[in-house]
PDB file of C-alpha atoms in Angstrom:
ATOM      1  CA  MET U   1       0.000   0.000   0.000  1.00 40.00           C
ATOM      2  CA  PRO U   2       1.207   3.548  -0.661  1.00 45.00           C
ATOM      3  CA  ARG U   3       2.375   5.528   2.337  1.00 50.00           C
ATOM      4  CA  PRO U   4       0.120   8.351   3.598  1.00 45.00           C
ATOM      5  CA  SER U   5       2.646  10.926   2.377  1.00 45.00           C
ATOM      6  CA  GLU U   6       2.096   9.782  -1.215  1.00 48.00           C
ATOM      7  CA  HIS U   7      -1.530  10.974  -1.085  1.00 48.00           C
ATOM      8  CA  ARG U   8      -0.653  14.478   0.091  1.00 57.00           C
ATOM      9  CA  GLN U   9      -0.666  17.385  -2.299  1.00 78.00           C
ATOM     10  CA  ARG U  10       2.852  18.601  -2.818  1.00 88.00           C
ATOM     11  CA  LEU U  11       3.624  21.595  -0.617  1.00 93.00           C
ATOM     12  CA  ARG U  12       4.859  24.563  -2.665  1.00 96.00           C
ATOM     13  CA  ILE U  13       7.953  26.276  -1.270  1.00 97.00           C
ATOM     14  CA  GLY U  14       8.804  29.605  -2.917  1.00 97.00           C
ATOM     15  CA  ASN U  15      12.375  30.611  -3.657  1.00 97.00           C
ATOM     16  CA  ARG U  16      12.635  33.066  -0.763  1.00 95.00           C
ATOM     17  CA  GLN U  17      11.546  30.293   1.627  1.00 95.00           C
ATOM     18  CA  VAL U  18      13.948  27.855  -0.015  1.00 96.00           C
ATOM     19  CA  ARG U  19      16.830  30.272   0.505  1.00 96.00           C
ATOM     20  CA  ARG U  20      15.939  30.912   4.117  1.00 94.00           C
ATOM     21  CA  ILE U  21      15.428  27.299   5.124  1.00 94.00           C
ATOM     22  CA  TRP U  22      18.710  26.352   3.444  1.00 95.00           C
ATOM     23  CA  LEU U  23      20.602  29.080   5.301  1.00 95.00           C
ATOM     24  CA  ALA U  24      18.873  28.189   8.573  1.00 92.00           C
ATOM     25  CA  ALA U  25      19.797  24.525   8.134  1.00 91.00           C
ATOM     26  CA  ASN U  26      23.395  25.619   7.604  1.00 94.00           C
ATOM     27  CA  GLY U  27      23.498  27.931  10.615  1.00 92.00           C
ATOM     28  CA  LEU U  28      23.707  31.130   8.553  1.00 93.00           C
ATOM     29  CA  SER U  29      20.472  32.859   9.521  1.00 87.00           C
ATOM     30  CA  GLY U  30      19.452  34.922  12.521  1.00 74.00           C
ATOM     31  CA  SER U  31      21.903  36.905  14.621  1.00 68.00           C
ATOM     32  CA  GLY U  32      23.928  36.114  17.756  1.00 65.00           C
ATOM     33  CA  PRO U  33      25.690  36.067  20.001  1.00 69.00           C
ATOM     34  CA  TRP U  34      25.038  32.463  21.022  1.00 78.00           C
ATOM     35  CA  PRO U  35      26.768  30.259  23.604  1.00 88.00           C
ATOM     36  CA  VAL U  36      29.833  28.624  22.057  1.00 92.00           C
ATOM     37  CA  ASP U  37      29.236  24.923  21.406  1.00 94.00           C
ATOM     38  CA  VAL U  38      31.552  23.720  18.639  1.00 95.00           C
ATOM     39  CA  LEU U  39      30.378  20.112  18.753  1.00 96.00           C
ATOM     40  CA  GLN U  40      26.716  21.098  18.480  1.00 95.00           C
ATOM     41  CA  THR U  41      27.556  23.398  15.566  1.00 94.00           C
ATOM     42  CA  ILE U  42      29.216  20.519  13.701  1.00 96.00           C
ATOM     43  CA  ARG U  43      26.310  18.223  14.549  1.00 95.00           C
ATOM     44  CA  LYS U  44      23.903  20.671  12.950  1.00 93.00           C
ATOM     45  CA  LEU U  45      26.085  20.921   9.849  1.00 94.00           C
ATOM     46  CA  GLY U  46      26.619  17.173   9.681  1.00 92.00           C
ATOM     47  CA  PHE U  47      30.342  17.546   8.948  1.00 94.00           C
ATOM     48  CA  LEU U  48      33.127  20.124   8.913  1.00 95.00           C
ATOM     49  CA  GLN U  49      35.517  20.118   5.965  1.00 94.00           C
ATOM     50  CA  ILE U  50      39.138  20.608   6.974  1.00 93.00           C
ATOM     51  CA  ASP U  51      41.810  22.205   4.810  1.00 91.00           C
ATOM     52  CA  THR U  52      45.436  23.141   5.374  1.00 89.00           C
ATOM     53  CA  VAL U  53      45.490  26.318   3.251  1.00 90.00           C
ATOM     54  CA  ARG U  54      45.801  29.415   5.427  1.00 90.00           C
ATOM     55  CA  ASN U  55      44.957  32.259   3.085  1.00 91.00           C
ATOM     56  CA  VAL U  56      43.681  34.350   6.001  1.00 94.00           C
ATOM     57  CA  THR U  57      42.661  31.589   8.402  1.00 94.00           C
ATOM     58  CA  ARG U  58      42.076  27.893   7.787  1.00 94.00           C
ATOM     59  CA  ALA U  59      38.742  26.869   6.325  1.00 95.00           C
ATOM     60  CA  HIS U  60      37.520  24.813   9.290  1.00 96.00           C
ATOM     61  CA  GLY U  61      38.100  27.684  11.720  1.00 96.00           C
ATOM     62  CA  HIS U  62      36.442  30.163   9.384  1.00 97.00           C
ATOM     63  CA  ILE U  63      33.384  27.949   8.842  1.00 96.00           C
ATOM     64  CA  LEU U  64      32.825  27.637  12.590  1.00 96.00           C
ATOM     65  CA  TRP U  65      33.375  31.367  13.119  1.00 95.00           C
ATOM     66  CA  SER U  66      30.796  32.197  10.448  1.00 94.00           C
ATOM     67  CA  ARG U  67      28.178  30.470  12.625  1.00 93.00           C
ATOM     68  CA  ASN U  68      29.408  31.871  15.927  1.00 92.00           C
ATOM     69  CA  THR U  69      32.109  34.523  16.205  1.00 90.00           C
ATOM     70  CA  GLY U  70      33.135  33.038  19.550  1.00 91.00           C
ATOM     71  CA  CYS U  71      34.367  29.823  17.852  1.00 92.00           C
ATOM     72  CA  ARG U  72      38.078  29.276  17.268  1.00 92.00           C
ATOM     73  CA  GLU U  73      40.006  26.550  15.429  1.00 92.00           C
ATOM     74  CA  ASP U  74      41.817  25.351  18.567  1.00 93.00           C
ATOM     75  CA  MET U  75      38.452  24.348  20.079  1.00 94.00           C
ATOM     76  CA  LEU U  76      38.273  21.482  17.549  1.00 94.00           C
ATOM     77  CA  TRP U  77      41.227  19.342  18.513  1.00 93.00           C
ATOM     78  CA  PRO U  78      40.155  18.396  22.067  1.00 95.00           C
ATOM     79  CA  LEU U  79      36.909  17.069  20.558  1.00 95.00           C
ATOM     80  CA  LEU U  80      38.909  14.892  18.175  1.00 91.00           C
ATOM     81  CA  ARG U  81      41.084  13.568  21.017  1.00 91.00           C
ATOM     82  CA  GLN U  82      37.953  12.855  23.072  1.00 94.00           C
ATOM     83  CA  ARG U  83      36.535  10.955  20.075  1.00 92.00           C
ATOM     84  CA  ALA U  84      33.471  13.158  19.886  1.00 96.00           C
ATOM     85  CA  LEU U  85      34.490  13.583  16.219  1.00 95.00           C
ATOM     86  CA  PHE U  86      36.143  11.274  13.708  1.00 91.00           C
ATOM     87  CA  LYS U  87      37.954  12.135  10.505  1.00 88.00           C
ATOM     88  CA  HIS U  88      36.857  10.684   7.171  1.00 86.00           C
ATOM     89  CA  PHE U  89      35.749  11.648   3.672  1.00 81.00           C
ATOM     90  CA  THR U  90      32.387  13.195   2.890  1.00 83.00           C
ATOM     91  CA  HIS U  91      33.115  14.909  -0.422  1.00 81.00           C
ATOM     92  CA  ASP U  92      36.552  15.700   1.038  1.00 85.00           C
ATOM     93  CA  ALA U  93      38.468  15.254   4.296  1.00 89.00           C
ATOM     94  CA  SER U  94      36.108  16.240   7.110  1.00 93.00           C
ATOM     95  CA  LEU U  95      35.447  16.004  10.831  1.00 94.00           C
ATOM     96  CA  ILE U  96      32.192  14.134  11.506  1.00 93.00           C
ATOM     97  CA  PRO U  97      30.204  13.615  14.749  1.00 95.00           C
ATOM     98  CA  VAL U  98      31.009  10.182  16.142  1.00 93.00           C
ATOM     99  CA  GLU U  99      27.341   9.264  16.632  1.00 92.00           C
ATOM    100  CA  THR U 100      27.051   9.048  12.831  1.00 88.00           C
ATOM    101  CA  TYR U 101      29.927   6.531  12.695  1.00 86.00           C
ATOM    102  CA  PRO U 102      27.574   3.532  12.182  1.00 83.00           C
ATOM    103  CA  LEU U 103      26.208   5.169   9.024  1.00 80.00           C
ATOM    104  CA  TRP U 104      29.532   5.017   7.203  1.00 79.00           C
ATOM    105  CA  GLN U 105      29.678   1.330   6.218  1.00 77.00           C
ATOM    106  CA  ARG U 106      29.059   1.967   2.520  1.00 78.00           C
ATOM    107  CA  GLN U 107      31.558   4.838   2.452  1.00 77.00           C
ATOM    108  CA  PHE U 108      34.240   2.729   4.167  1.00 75.00           C
ATOM    109  CA  ARG U 109      33.670  -0.085   1.697  1.00 79.00           C
ATOM    110  CA  ARG U 110      33.522   2.122  -1.392  1.00 78.00           C
ATOM    111  CA  LEU U 111      36.594   4.213  -0.630  1.00 73.00           C
ATOM    112  CA  GLY U 112      38.498   1.260   0.771  1.00 73.00           C
ATOM    113  CA  ALA U 113      37.983  -0.733  -2.414  1.00 76.00           C
ATOM    114  CA  ARG U 114      38.905   2.213  -4.599  1.00 72.00           C
ATOM    115  CA  ALA U 115      42.105   2.895  -2.677  1.00 65.00           C
ATOM    116  CA  ALA U 116      43.068  -0.787  -2.580  1.00 66.00           C
ATOM    117  CA  ASN U 117      42.583  -1.222  -6.345  1.00 67.00           C
ATOM    118  CA  ALA U 118      44.101   2.039  -7.591  1.00 61.00           C
ATOM    119  CA  ALA U 119      47.585   1.533  -8.983  1.00 56.00           C
ATOM    120  CA  TRP U 120      48.596   5.079  -8.071  1.00 46.00           C
ATOM    121  CA  TYR U 121      47.588   4.473  -4.436  1.00 51.00           C
ATOM    122  CA  ARG U 122      49.226   1.104  -3.714  1.00 53.00           C
ATOM    123  CA  SER U 123      51.467   1.582  -0.725  1.00 54.00           C
ATOM    124  CA  GLY U 124      54.513  -0.412  -1.793  1.00 61.00           C
ATOM    125  CA  MET U 125      54.453  -2.232   1.551  1.00 63.00           C
ATOM    126  CA  ASP U 126      54.114  -6.008   1.637  1.00 65.00           C
ATOM    127  CA  GLN U 127      51.411  -7.772   3.667  1.00 69.00           C
ATOM    128  CA  GLY U 128      53.798  -8.493   6.521  1.00 72.00           C
ATOM    129  CA  GLU U 129      54.715  -4.820   6.896  1.00 71.00           C
ATOM    130  CA  ILE U 130      51.038  -3.834   6.838  1.00 72.00           C
ATOM    131  CA  GLU U 131      50.295  -6.406   9.553  1.00 76.00           C
ATOM    132  CA  GLU U 132      53.069  -4.854  11.660  1.00 77.00           C
ATOM    133  CA  LEU U 133      51.275  -1.498  11.385  1.00 73.00           C
ATOM    134  CA  ARG U 134      48.020  -3.118  12.518  1.00 76.00           C
ATOM    135  CA  ASP U 135      49.706  -4.916  15.415  1.00 80.00           C
ATOM    136  CA  ARG U 136      51.349  -1.752  16.660  1.00 82.00           C
ATOM    137  CA  ILE U 137      48.061   0.180  16.568  1.00 78.00           C
ATOM    138  CA  ALA U 138      46.327  -2.682  18.385  1.00 78.00           C
ATOM    139  CA  ALA U 139      49.024  -2.689  21.083  1.00 81.00           C
ATOM    140  CA  GLU U 140      49.518   1.075  21.521  1.00 78.00           C
ATOM    141  CA  GLY U 141      46.094   2.491  20.679  1.00 74.00           C
ATOM    142  CA  PRO U 142      45.349   5.404  18.306  1.00 72.00           C
ATOM    143  CA  LEU U 143      48.488   6.703  16.565  1.00 72.00           C
ATOM    144  CA  SER U 144      49.076   9.462  14.015  1.00 70.00           C
ATOM    145  CA  THR U 145      51.115   9.035  10.847  1.00 71.00           C
ATOM    146  CA  HIS U 146      53.986  10.810  12.642  1.00 74.00           C
ATOM    147  CA  ALA U 147      54.434   7.687  14.798  1.00 77.00           C
ATOM    148  CA  PHE U 148      55.642   5.735  11.744  1.00 77.00           C
ATOM    149  CA  ASP U 149      58.304   6.285   9.136  1.00 71.00           C
ATOM    150  CA  SER U 150      59.148   5.019   5.670  1.00 67.00           C
ATOM    151  CA  ALA U 151      60.757   6.605   2.637  1.00 61.00           C
ATOM    152  CA  ALA U 152      58.668   7.956  -0.234  1.00 60.00           C
ATOM    153  CA  GLU U 153      59.378   6.423  -3.639  1.00 58.00           C
ATOM    154  CA  SER U 154      59.564   9.803  -5.371  1.00 59.00           C
ATOM    155  CA  ARG U 155      60.159  13.457  -4.533  1.00 57.00           C
ATOM    156  CA  GLU U 156      57.020  14.727  -6.297  1.00 57.00           C
ATOM    157  CA  MET U 157      54.864  17.194  -4.388  1.00 46.00           C
ATOM    158  CA  TRP U 158      51.941  14.774  -3.940  1.00 50.00           C
ATOM    159  CA  ALA U 159      54.047  11.690  -3.198  1.00 56.00           C
ATOM    160  CA  ARG U 160      52.895   9.691  -0.171  1.00 61.00           C
ATOM    161  CA  LYS U 161      55.192   7.600   2.010  1.00 69.00           C
ATOM    162  CA  PRO U 162      54.359   3.871   1.958  1.00 72.00           C
ATOM    163  CA  HIS U 163      53.291   3.771   5.613  1.00 72.00           C
ATOM    164  CA  LYS U 164      50.964   6.733   5.055  1.00 70.00           C
ATOM    165  CA  LYS U 165      49.346   5.069   2.038  1.00 67.00           C
ATOM    166  CA  ALA U 166      48.839   1.856   3.990  1.00 70.00           C
ATOM    167  CA  LEU U 167      47.372   3.665   7.012  1.00 70.00           C
ATOM    168  CA  GLU U 168      45.050   5.702   4.822  1.00 67.00           C
ATOM    169  CA  GLN U 169      43.850   2.591   2.979  1.00 66.00           C
ATOM    170  CA  MET U 170      43.052   0.939   6.334  1.00 65.00           C
ATOM    171  CA  TRP U 171      41.283   4.124   7.416  1.00 61.00           C
ATOM    172  CA  TYR U 172      39.202   4.207   4.232  1.00 57.00           C
ATOM    173  CA  ALA U 173      38.138   0.598   4.535  1.00 59.00           C
ATOM    174  CA  GLU U 174      36.998   0.320   8.155  1.00 54.00           C
ATOM    175  CA  VAL U 175      33.561  -1.297   8.389  1.00 38.00           C
ATOM    176  CA  THR U 176      30.749  -0.723  10.899  1.00 35.00           C
ATOM    177  CA  ALA U 177      26.955  -1.228  11.083  1.00 32.00           C
ATOM    178  CA  TRP U 178      24.254   0.386   8.911  1.00 32.00           C
ATOM    179  CA  ALA U 179      21.272   2.487  10.147  1.00 72.00           C
ATOM    180  CA  ARG U 180      17.847   3.398   8.644  1.00 38.00           C
ATOM    181  CA  GLY U 181      16.527   6.780   7.535  1.00 43.00           C
ATOM    182  CA  SER U 182      13.089   8.355   7.978  1.00 53.00           C
ATOM    183  CA  ASP U 183      10.062   8.889   5.724  1.00 79.00           C
ATOM    184  CA  LEU U 184      10.016  11.900   3.429  1.00 86.00           C
ATOM    185  CA  VAL U 185       7.161  14.037   2.116  1.00 90.00           C
ATOM    186  CA  PRO U 186       6.764  15.347  -1.461  1.00 92.00           C
ATOM    187  CA  VAL U 187       7.195  19.090  -2.097  1.00 95.00           C
ATOM    188  CA  ARG U 188       7.645  21.484  -5.013  1.00 96.00           C
ATOM    189  CA  VAL U 189      10.424  24.052  -4.734  1.00 96.00           C
ATOM    190  CA  GLU U 190      11.059  27.220  -6.729  1.00 98.00           C
ATOM    191  CA  SER U 191      14.508  27.921  -8.132  1.00 97.00           C
ATOM    192  CA  ALA U 192      16.100  31.347  -8.410  1.00 97.00           C
ATOM    193  CA  ASP U 193      15.095  31.487 -12.083  1.00 97.00           C
ATOM    194  CA  GLY U 194      11.404  30.944 -11.221  1.00 97.00           C
ATOM    195  CA  LYS U 195      11.252  27.298 -12.322  1.00 97.00           C
ATOM    196  CA  TRP U 196       9.529  24.732 -10.104  1.00 96.00           C
ATOM    197  CA  GLN U 197      10.719  21.188  -9.514  1.00 94.00           C
ATOM    198  CA  GLU U 198       9.533  18.227  -7.495  1.00 93.00           C
ATOM    199  CA  ALA U 199      11.532  17.211  -4.442  1.00 91.00           C
ATOM    200  CA  PHE U 200      11.221  15.582  -1.024  1.00 90.00           C
ATOM    201  CA  ALA U 201      11.503  17.060   2.457  1.00 91.00           C
ATOM    202  CA  LEU U 202      11.536  15.910   6.075  1.00 88.00           C
ATOM    203  CA  PRO U 203       8.112  15.174   7.595  1.00 91.00           C
ATOM    204  CA  ASP U 204       8.216  18.322   9.767  1.00 91.00           C
ATOM    205  CA  ILE U 205       8.868  20.652   6.818  1.00 93.00           C
ATOM    206  CA  GLU U 206       5.882  22.931   7.513  1.00 94.00           C
ATOM    207  CA  ALA U 207       6.913  23.431  11.139  1.00 94.00           C
ATOM    208  CA  ARG U 208      10.485  24.077  10.031  1.00 92.00           C
ATOM    209  CA  LEU U 209       9.336  26.684   7.520  1.00 94.00           C
ATOM    210  CA  ALA U 210       7.236  28.432  10.170  1.00 93.00           C
ATOM    211  CA  ALA U 211      10.193  28.525  12.578  1.00 91.00           C
ATOM    212  CA  ILE U 212      12.743  30.062  10.182  1.00 90.00           C
ATOM    213  CA  PRO U 213      14.218  33.208  11.784  1.00 84.00           C
ATOM    214  CA  PRO U 214      14.346  36.375   9.686  1.00 84.00           C
ATOM    215  CA  PRO U 215      17.659  36.781   7.860  1.00 83.00           C
ATOM    216  CA  ALA U 216      20.340  38.701   9.727  1.00 82.00           C
ATOM    217  CA  SER U 217      21.264  42.142   8.454  1.00 83.00           C
ATOM    218  CA  GLN U 218      24.939  41.239   8.912  1.00 88.00           C
ATOM    219  CA  LEU U 219      27.039  40.834   5.788  1.00 95.00           C
ATOM    220  CA  ARG U 220      29.061  37.613   5.984  1.00 96.00           C
ATOM    221  CA  ILE U 221      32.324  36.622   4.315  1.00 97.00           C
ATOM    222  CA  ILE U 222      31.772  32.950   3.419  1.00 97.00           C
ATOM    223  CA  ASN U 223      34.625  30.468   3.077  1.00 97.00           C
ATOM    224  CA  PRO U 224      35.000  28.699  -0.315  1.00 96.00           C
ATOM    225  CA  PHE U 225      34.761  25.339   1.513  1.00 95.00           C
ATOM    226  CA  ASP U 226      31.641  26.229   3.495  1.00 96.00           C
ATOM    227  CA  PRO U 227      29.036  23.424   3.376  1.00 95.00           C
ATOM    228  CA  ALA U 228      26.294  25.925   2.488  1.00 96.00           C
ATOM    229  CA  ILE U 229      27.947  26.551  -0.904  1.00 96.00           C
ATOM    230  CA  ARG U 230      29.786  23.267  -1.508  1.00 92.00           C
ATOM    231  CA  ASP U 231      27.396  22.093  -4.237  1.00 94.00           C
ATOM    232  CA  ARG U 232      27.904  24.813  -6.871  1.00 95.00           C
ATOM    233  CA  ALA U 233      24.976  23.639  -9.037  1.00 95.00           C
ATOM    234  CA  ARG U 234      22.615  23.790  -6.051  1.00 96.00           C
ATOM    235  CA  LEU U 235      24.033  27.181  -5.063  1.00 97.00           C
ATOM    236  CA  LYS U 236      23.190  28.558  -8.513  1.00 97.00           C
ATOM    237  CA  ARG U 237      19.785  26.880  -8.549  1.00 97.00           C
ATOM    238  CA  ILE U 238      18.730  28.274  -5.149  1.00 97.00           C
ATOM    239  CA  PHE U 239      20.483  31.647  -5.085  1.00 98.00           C
ATOM    240  CA  GLY U 240      21.282  32.386  -8.722  1.00 97.00           C
ATOM    241  CA  PHE U 241      24.925  32.763  -7.644  1.00 97.00           C
ATOM    242  CA  ASP U 242      27.497  31.373 -10.077  1.00 96.00           C
ATOM    243  CA  TYR U 243      30.622  30.535  -8.079  1.00 96.00           C
ATOM    244  CA  THR U 244      33.795  28.588  -8.804  1.00 93.00           C
ATOM    245  CA  ASN U 245      36.739  27.999  -6.483  1.00 91.00           C
ATOM    246  CA  GLU U 246      39.644  28.830  -8.782  1.00 92.00           C
ATOM    247  CA  MET U 247      42.539  27.793  -6.527  1.00 90.00           C
ATOM    248  CA  PHE U 248      43.484  25.018  -8.957  1.00 88.00           C
ATOM    249  CA  VAL U 249      42.785  27.010 -12.128  1.00 92.00           C
ATOM    250  CA  PRO U 250      45.876  28.481 -13.864  1.00 92.00           C
ATOM    251  CA  ALA U 251      46.146  32.188 -13.055  1.00 91.00           C
ATOM    252  CA  ALA U 252      45.702  33.256 -16.676  1.00 92.00           C
ATOM    253  CA  LYS U 253      42.399  31.375 -16.910  1.00 93.00           C
ATOM    254  CA  ARG U 254      40.824  32.615 -13.668  1.00 93.00           C
ATOM    255  CA  ARG U 255      37.689  34.690 -13.926  1.00 92.00           C
ATOM    256  CA  TRP U 256      37.940  35.983 -10.372  1.00 93.00           C
ATOM    257  CA  GLY U 257      41.022  35.067  -8.326  1.00 92.00           C
ATOM    258  CA  TYR U 258      42.934  32.472  -6.314  1.00 93.00           C
ATOM    259  CA  TYR U 259      41.000  32.479  -3.013  1.00 94.00           C
ATOM    260  CA  VAL U 260      37.741  34.367  -3.441  1.00 96.00           C
ATOM    261  CA  TYR U 261      35.081  34.581  -0.721  1.00 97.00           C
ATOM    262  CA  PRO U 262      31.355  34.909  -1.530  1.00 98.00           C
ATOM    263  CA  LEU U 263      29.606  37.762   0.286  1.00 98.00           C
ATOM    264  CA  LEU U 264      26.266  36.829   1.858  1.00 97.00           C
ATOM    265  CA  GLU U 265      23.857  39.521   3.026  1.00 96.00           C
ATOM    266  CA  GLY U 266      20.542  38.373   4.452  1.00 93.00           C
ATOM    267  CA  ASP U 267      19.363  35.649   2.072  1.00 95.00           C
ATOM    268  CA  SER U 268      21.238  36.877  -1.025  1.00 96.00           C
ATOM    269  CA  PHE U 269      24.793  36.747  -2.318  1.00 97.00           C
ATOM    270  CA  VAL U 270      25.735  40.331  -3.145  1.00 97.00           C
ATOM    271  CA  GLY U 271      29.319  40.004  -4.332  1.00 97.00           C
ATOM    272  CA  ARG U 272      32.669  38.335  -3.872  1.00 96.00           C
ATOM    273  CA  ILE U 273      35.958  39.470  -2.413  1.00 97.00           C
ATOM    274  CA  GLU U 274      39.567  38.298  -2.504  1.00 95.00           C
ATOM    275  CA  THR U 275      41.561  38.945   0.645  1.00 94.00           C
ATOM    276  CA  LYS U 276      45.034  37.965   1.794  1.00 92.00           C
ATOM    277  CA  GLY U 277      46.593  37.801   5.234  1.00 91.00           C
ATOM    278  CA  ASP U 278      50.122  39.189   5.543  1.00 87.00           C
ATOM    279  CA  ARG U 279      51.649  37.533   8.622  1.00 79.00           C
ATOM    280  CA  GLN U 280      54.818  39.621   8.627  1.00 80.00           C
ATOM    281  CA  GLY U 281      52.989  42.903   8.273  1.00 79.00           C
ATOM    282  CA  SER U 282      50.031  41.731  10.420  1.00 90.00           C
ATOM    283  CA  ALA U 283      47.661  43.123   7.804  1.00 92.00           C
ATOM    284  CA  LEU U 284      44.556  41.912   5.999  1.00 94.00           C
ATOM    285  CA  SER U 285      44.471  43.326   2.485  1.00 93.00           C
ATOM    286  CA  VAL U 286      41.761  43.218  -0.182  1.00 94.00           C
ATOM    287  CA  THR U 287      43.198  42.152  -3.526  1.00 92.00           C
ATOM    288  CA  GLY U 288      39.950  41.900  -5.485  1.00 94.00           C
ATOM    289  CA  PHE U 289      36.287  42.840  -5.237  1.00 95.00           C
ATOM    290  CA  TRP U 290      33.345  42.088  -7.550  1.00 96.00           C
ATOM    291  CA  ALA U 291      29.758  43.212  -7.001  1.00 95.00           C
ATOM    292  CA  GLU U 292      26.945  40.986  -8.251  1.00 95.00           C
ATOM    293  CA  ASP U 293      25.026  42.286 -11.260  1.00 94.00           C
ATOM    294  CA  GLY U 294      22.178  44.528 -10.173  1.00 93.00           C
ATOM    295  CA  VAL U 295      23.461  44.944  -6.591  1.00 95.00           C
ATOM    296  CA  ARG U 296      24.063  48.542  -5.568  1.00 93.00           C
ATOM    297  CA  TRP U 297      26.906  49.144  -3.142  1.00 94.00           C
ATOM    298  CA  GLY U 298      25.807  52.242  -1.272  1.00 93.00           C
ATOM    299  CA  LYS U 299      27.163  53.487   2.046  1.00 93.00           C
ATOM    300  CA  GLY U 300      25.099  51.122   4.209  1.00 94.00           C
ATOM    301  CA  ARG U 301      26.207  47.962   2.443  1.00 95.00           C
ATOM    302  CA  ALA U 302      29.803  49.198   2.219  1.00 94.00           C
ATOM    303  CA  ASP U 303      29.793  49.864   5.980  1.00 94.00           C
ATOM    304  CA  ARG U 304      28.528  46.346   6.655  1.00 95.00           C
ATOM    305  CA  LEU U 305      31.351  44.918   4.554  1.00 95.00           C
ATOM    306  CA  ARG U 306      33.886  47.088   6.397  1.00 94.00           C
ATOM    307  CA  LEU U 307      32.627  45.798   9.763  1.00 94.00           C
ATOM    308  CA  GLU U 308      32.828  42.195   8.557  1.00 95.00           C
ATOM    309  CA  LEU U 309      36.383  42.735   7.304  1.00 95.00           C
ATOM    310  CA  GLU U 310      37.303  44.095  10.739  1.00 95.00           C
ATOM    311  CA  ARG U 311      35.768  41.040  12.438  1.00 94.00           C
ATOM    312  CA  PHE U 312      37.484  38.695   9.976  1.00 95.00           C
ATOM    313  CA  ALA U 313      40.837  40.380  10.549  1.00 95.00           C
ATOM    314  CA  ARG U 314      40.493  40.039  14.334  1.00 94.00           C
ATOM    315  CA  LEU U 315      39.808  36.326  13.908  1.00 93.00           C
ATOM    316  CA  ALA U 316      43.219  35.967  12.236  1.00 93.00           C
ATOM    317  CA  GLY U 317      45.014  38.413  14.538  1.00 93.00           C
ATOM    318  CA  LEU U 318      45.415  40.955  11.730  1.00 93.00           C
ATOM    319  CA  THR U 319      44.582  44.593  11.049  1.00 92.00           C
ATOM    320  CA  PRO U 320      42.441  45.364   7.969  1.00 89.00           C
ATOM    321  CA  ALA U 321      43.937  47.689   5.381  1.00 87.00           C
ATOM    322  CA  PRO U 322      41.630  50.560   4.285  1.00 87.00           C
ATOM    323  CA  PHE U 323      39.150  49.451   1.629  1.00 86.00           C
ATOM    324  CA  SER U 324      36.026  50.804  -0.043  1.00 81.00           C
ATOM    325  CA  PRO U 325      33.918  48.979  -2.680  1.00 84.00           C
ATOM    326  CA  SER U 326      33.457  52.264  -4.515  1.00 69.00           C
ATOM    327  CA  THR U 327      37.206  52.551  -5.156  1.00 57.00           C
ATOM    328  CA  ALA U 328      37.811  48.886  -6.020  1.00 58.00           C
ATOM    329  CA  SER U 329      38.897  48.129  -9.570  1.00 47.00           C
TER     330      SER U 329
END
């Protein structure tokens, strides 16, 4: 028999509502301050992508700070040591709440098989050496890659040492139990271009829509690795914002710049900005600015950007250099 939800008329969710519920689900609506609870913030997001690039500050610290300006990167690592979080791949390397660990069986199997079968990823260690790694971990408990040593087979930038490849393959392939999801209800959602499409939502969608807080007036500098904008096709479909992270695009082919941050104001993306932290000079400089088509940058919006740049600079222990959108090239 069909489920009751299949007989319901599809709820229509307009684009403004779609934007607001998406931002609320990603912790980017309303205004603080809120009590600092890093673990709860990650639980709400589902995962926190981690990245080593420190253009101004590292992505994981920035993403947390965007939700609560009291959050700092160093609040993460005790949670990892306490095993409240575990590290694995979502779309990329991420920190994930440990209570979701049983849901990762398929991911462990899929990535483990891919790493085991890929010629470029084979560790170069024989089975006996791999068993020695396992035995040492079993005897000594959790260990980082720094506890082991082996020589890389090449000096290329992306070369991995054999012990690191073997440890990562074991990490990929770990297997646990599977858990069930919940029923969904049919809805119709409006895209930024006015088109409607059929979709599914959680059973409490109407209550969630009614509880959405009004968008904050604050202008936010959003990290390129923020989960709210990770899916670029969805970002364009919901917000009409065409964004590409061009870090790995040759400089001559970039449309925008190397490390460009989207600018979110309320429930709309109003521009993008490229900033750079100068550690020696302790300065945060703006190296590029682009307003979205049709968005006017008057004094009020420019002041909100200036305040956000000041907050962003303080996060990184820097001082913002003078900047005005009206004078940007």
